[in-house]
Amino acid sequence: MTAEHLQFMTEAVAEARRAEAEGEVPVGAVAVVDGQVVGTGHNRPIGLGDPTAHAEILAIRTAASTLRTYRLTTTSIYVTLEPCVMCVGAMLNARIARVVYGARDDKAGALGSVYDIGRDGVLNHRIEVIGGVMETECAELMREFFRKRRGGA
């Protein structure tokens, strides 16, 4: 685990905490090119009334706007939770180079847990995937959020 991975995952965790403060599932994402943040996002489907407003999608949209291109071929996405099928699909369409994620998602993960869409070789683009960066902290964010939601204060 590199210092760069820790730095950007820490920023993704901060985004996840913003989502939690808004009553959203605490997932955060940061898009990075050449060591610079070009996009950020946190889950906002409830607040925006948009089922596609996942952290990764919002970070990709911001990065594309910042870079003024829809092809993000040199972009890495740091995200606190393994991305779902929708988000990996968007990453493939954007030609994201790398995804670094924190916690596995054994219910909906699409980069190794349930599916492996970004690396299975079926589609025309492959994504480099690094999992488990700050995994304990990222997983605890999710566990604590759902524990509180279920009344386990």
Tab-separated table of C-alpha atoms in Angstrom:
chain	number	residue	atom	x	y	z
A	1	MET	CA	0.000	0.000	0.000
A	2	THR	CA	1.578	3.256	-1.095
A	3	ALA	CA	1.434	6.641	0.608
A	4	GLU	CA	-0.501	7.883	-2.429
A	5	HIS	CA	-3.141	5.171	-1.987
A	6	LEU	CA	-3.520	6.087	1.685
A	7	GLN	CA	-3.731	9.811	0.915
A	8	PHE	CA	-6.485	9.477	-1.680
A	9	MET	CA	-8.412	6.791	0.188
A	10	THR	CA	-8.397	9.106	3.209
A	11	GLU	CA	-10.005	11.740	0.987
A	12	ALA	CA	-12.560	9.169	-0.206
A	13	VAL	CA	-13.362	8.330	3.436
A	14	ALA	CA	-13.959	12.039	4.093
A	15	GLU	CA	-16.421	12.029	1.167
A	16	ALA	CA	-18.122	8.947	2.642
A	17	ARG	CA	-18.553	10.793	5.934
A	18	ARG	CA	-20.250	13.625	4.021
A	19	ALA	CA	-22.708	11.108	2.604
A	20	GLU	CA	-23.386	9.736	6.072
A	21	ALA	CA	-23.993	13.244	7.437
A	22	GLU	CA	-26.631	13.678	4.706
A	23	GLY	CA	-28.351	10.401	5.633
A	24	GLU	CA	-26.949	8.578	2.606
A	25	VAL	CA	-25.101	5.256	2.574
A	26	PRO	CA	-21.502	6.257	3.418
A	27	VAL	CA	-19.612	5.721	0.185
A	28	GLY	CA	-17.089	8.251	-1.085
A	29	ALA	CA	-14.979	8.473	-4.231
A	30	VAL	CA	-12.091	10.560	-5.511
A	31	ALA	CA	-10.855	10.724	-9.119
A	32	VAL	CA	-7.123	11.335	-9.521
A	33	VAL	CA	-4.857	12.144	-12.473
A	34	ASP	CA	-1.096	12.557	-12.063
A	35	GLY	CA	-1.399	12.860	-8.302
A	36	GLN	CA	-4.077	15.570	-8.470
A	37	VAL	CA	-7.721	15.265	-7.482
A	38	VAL	CA	-9.883	16.074	-10.511
A	39	GLY	CA	-13.224	14.884	-9.178
A	40	THR	CA	-14.960	13.907	-5.968
A	41	GLY	CA	-18.288	12.438	-5.040
A	42	HIS	CA	-20.274	10.828	-2.290
A	43	ASN	CA	-23.501	8.882	-2.416
A	44	ARG	CA	-26.478	11.183	-3.064
A	45	PRO	CA	-29.312	9.137	-4.599
A	46	ILE	CA	-31.732	10.109	-1.822
A	47	GLY	CA	-30.833	13.799	-1.784
A	48	LEU	CA	-30.815	14.158	-5.558
A	49	GLY	CA	-33.713	11.781	-6.177
A	50	ASP	CA	-31.445	10.014	-8.649
A	51	PRO	CA	-30.752	6.277	-8.452
A	52	THR	CA	-27.565	6.774	-10.476
A	53	ALA	CA	-26.074	9.300	-8.025
A	54	HIS	CA	-23.519	6.908	-6.576
A	55	ALA	CA	-20.214	8.311	-5.336
A	56	GLU	CA	-18.269	6.892	-8.283
A	57	ILE	CA	-20.660	8.257	-10.902
A	58	LEU	CA	-20.532	11.736	-9.369
A	59	ALA	CA	-16.719	11.636	-9.186
A	60	ILE	CA	-16.553	10.547	-12.842
A	61	ARG	CA	-18.922	13.327	-13.895
A	62	THR	CA	-16.861	15.918	-12.027
A	63	ALA	CA	-13.597	14.579	-13.445
A	64	ALA	CA	-14.950	14.619	-16.999
A	65	SER	CA	-16.106	18.191	-16.523
A	66	THR	CA	-12.788	19.269	-14.972
A	67	LEU	CA	-10.743	17.586	-17.709
A	68	ARG	CA	-13.220	18.509	-20.462
A	69	THR	CA	-13.255	15.006	-21.880
A	70	TYR	CA	-15.375	11.917	-21.574
A	71	ARG	CA	-12.380	9.593	-21.972
A	72	LEU	CA	-10.637	9.365	-18.620
A	73	THR	CA	-7.830	7.070	-19.750
A	74	THR	CA	-5.274	8.274	-17.181
A	75	THR	CA	-7.699	8.515	-14.258
A	76	SER	CA	-7.682	6.440	-11.090
A	77	ILE	CA	-10.787	6.230	-8.910
A	78	TYR	CA	-10.405	5.729	-5.164
A	79	VAL	CA	-13.637	4.489	-3.590
A	80	THR	CA	-14.449	3.281	-0.106
A	81	LEU	CA	-16.622	0.346	-1.267
A	82	GLU	CA	-16.126	-2.053	-4.160
A	83	PRO	CA	-18.172	-0.599	-7.050
A	84	CYS	CA	-21.471	-2.068	-8.250
A	85	VAL	CA	-22.309	-3.173	-11.791
A	86	MET	CA	-23.647	0.272	-12.773
A	87	CYS	CA	-20.545	2.073	-11.554
A	88	VAL	CA	-18.131	-0.373	-13.176
A	89	GLY	CA	-20.094	0.019	-16.411
A	90	ALA	CA	-19.613	3.779	-16.239
A	91	MET	CA	-15.910	3.295	-15.501
A	92	LEU	CA	-15.543	1.025	-18.520
A	93	ASN	CA	-17.309	3.553	-20.756
A	94	ALA	CA	-15.078	6.329	-19.431
A	95	ARG	CA	-11.986	4.113	-19.899
A	96	ILE	CA	-10.905	4.562	-16.273
A	97	ALA	CA	-7.374	3.189	-15.872
A	98	ARG	CA	-7.456	2.029	-12.245
A	99	VAL	CA	-9.843	1.499	-9.348
A	100	VAL	CA	-8.565	1.401	-5.797
A	101	TYR	CA	-11.238	0.369	-3.321
A	102	GLY	CA	-11.453	-0.133	0.417
A	103	ALA	CA	-14.060	-2.683	1.509
A	104	ARG	CA	-15.361	-5.605	-0.524
A	105	ASP	CA	-19.064	-5.688	-1.316
A	106	ASP	CA	-20.103	-9.316	-1.100
A	107	LYS	CA	-23.686	-8.436	-2.076
A	108	ALA	CA	-23.170	-6.235	-5.137
A	109	GLY	CA	-19.437	-5.874	-5.857
A	110	ALA	CA	-18.539	-5.975	-9.538
A	111	LEU	CA	-14.738	-5.977	-9.326
A	112	GLY	CA	-14.187	-9.413	-7.872
A	113	SER	CA	-16.753	-10.161	-5.167
A	114	VAL	CA	-19.976	-11.013	-7.034
A	115	TYR	CA	-18.869	-10.188	-10.573
A	116	ASP	CA	-15.541	-9.207	-12.121
A	117	ILE	CA	-16.737	-7.059	-14.989
A	118	GLY	CA	-13.714	-4.763	-15.104
A	119	ARG	CA	-11.184	-7.551	-15.487
A	120	ASP	CA	-12.961	-10.569	-16.972
A	121	GLY	CA	-11.823	-9.775	-20.522
A	122	VAL	CA	-15.308	-10.030	-22.036
A	123	LEU	CA	-15.622	-6.302	-22.753
A	124	ASN	CA	-13.269	-4.110	-24.771
A	125	HIS	CA	-11.601	-2.377	-21.811
A	126	ARG	CA	-9.961	-3.692	-18.675
A	127	ILE	CA	-9.457	-1.867	-15.410
A	128	GLU	CA	-6.528	-2.334	-13.065
A	129	VAL	CA	-7.999	-3.121	-9.642
A	130	ILE	CA	-6.445	-2.770	-6.206
A	131	GLY	CA	-8.664	-3.774	-3.314
A	132	GLY	CA	-8.368	-3.660	0.451
A	133	VAL	CA	-6.836	-0.197	0.878
A	134	MET	CA	-7.906	0.991	4.357
A	135	GLU	CA	-10.329	-1.938	4.271
A	136	THR	CA	-10.969	-2.047	8.019
A	137	GLU	CA	-11.898	1.630	8.270
A	138	CYS	CA	-14.030	1.538	5.112
A	139	ALA	CA	-15.885	-1.604	6.207
A	140	GLU	CA	-16.470	-0.170	9.680
A	141	LEU	CA	-18.103	2.941	8.166
A	142	MET	CA	-20.668	0.706	6.484
A	143	ARG	CA	-21.211	-1.570	9.495
A	144	GLU	CA	-21.706	1.358	11.860
A	145	PHE	CA	-24.086	3.138	9.488
A	146	PHE	CA	-26.341	0.108	9.102
A	147	ARG	CA	-26.124	-0.767	12.794
A	148	LYS	CA	-27.457	2.707	13.644
A	149	ARG	CA	-30.157	2.460	10.965
A	150	ARG	CA	-31.375	-0.803	12.439
A	151	GLY	CA	-31.672	0.769	15.880
A	152	GLY	CA	-28.499	-0.593	17.397
A	153	ALA	CA	-27.208	2.835	18.502
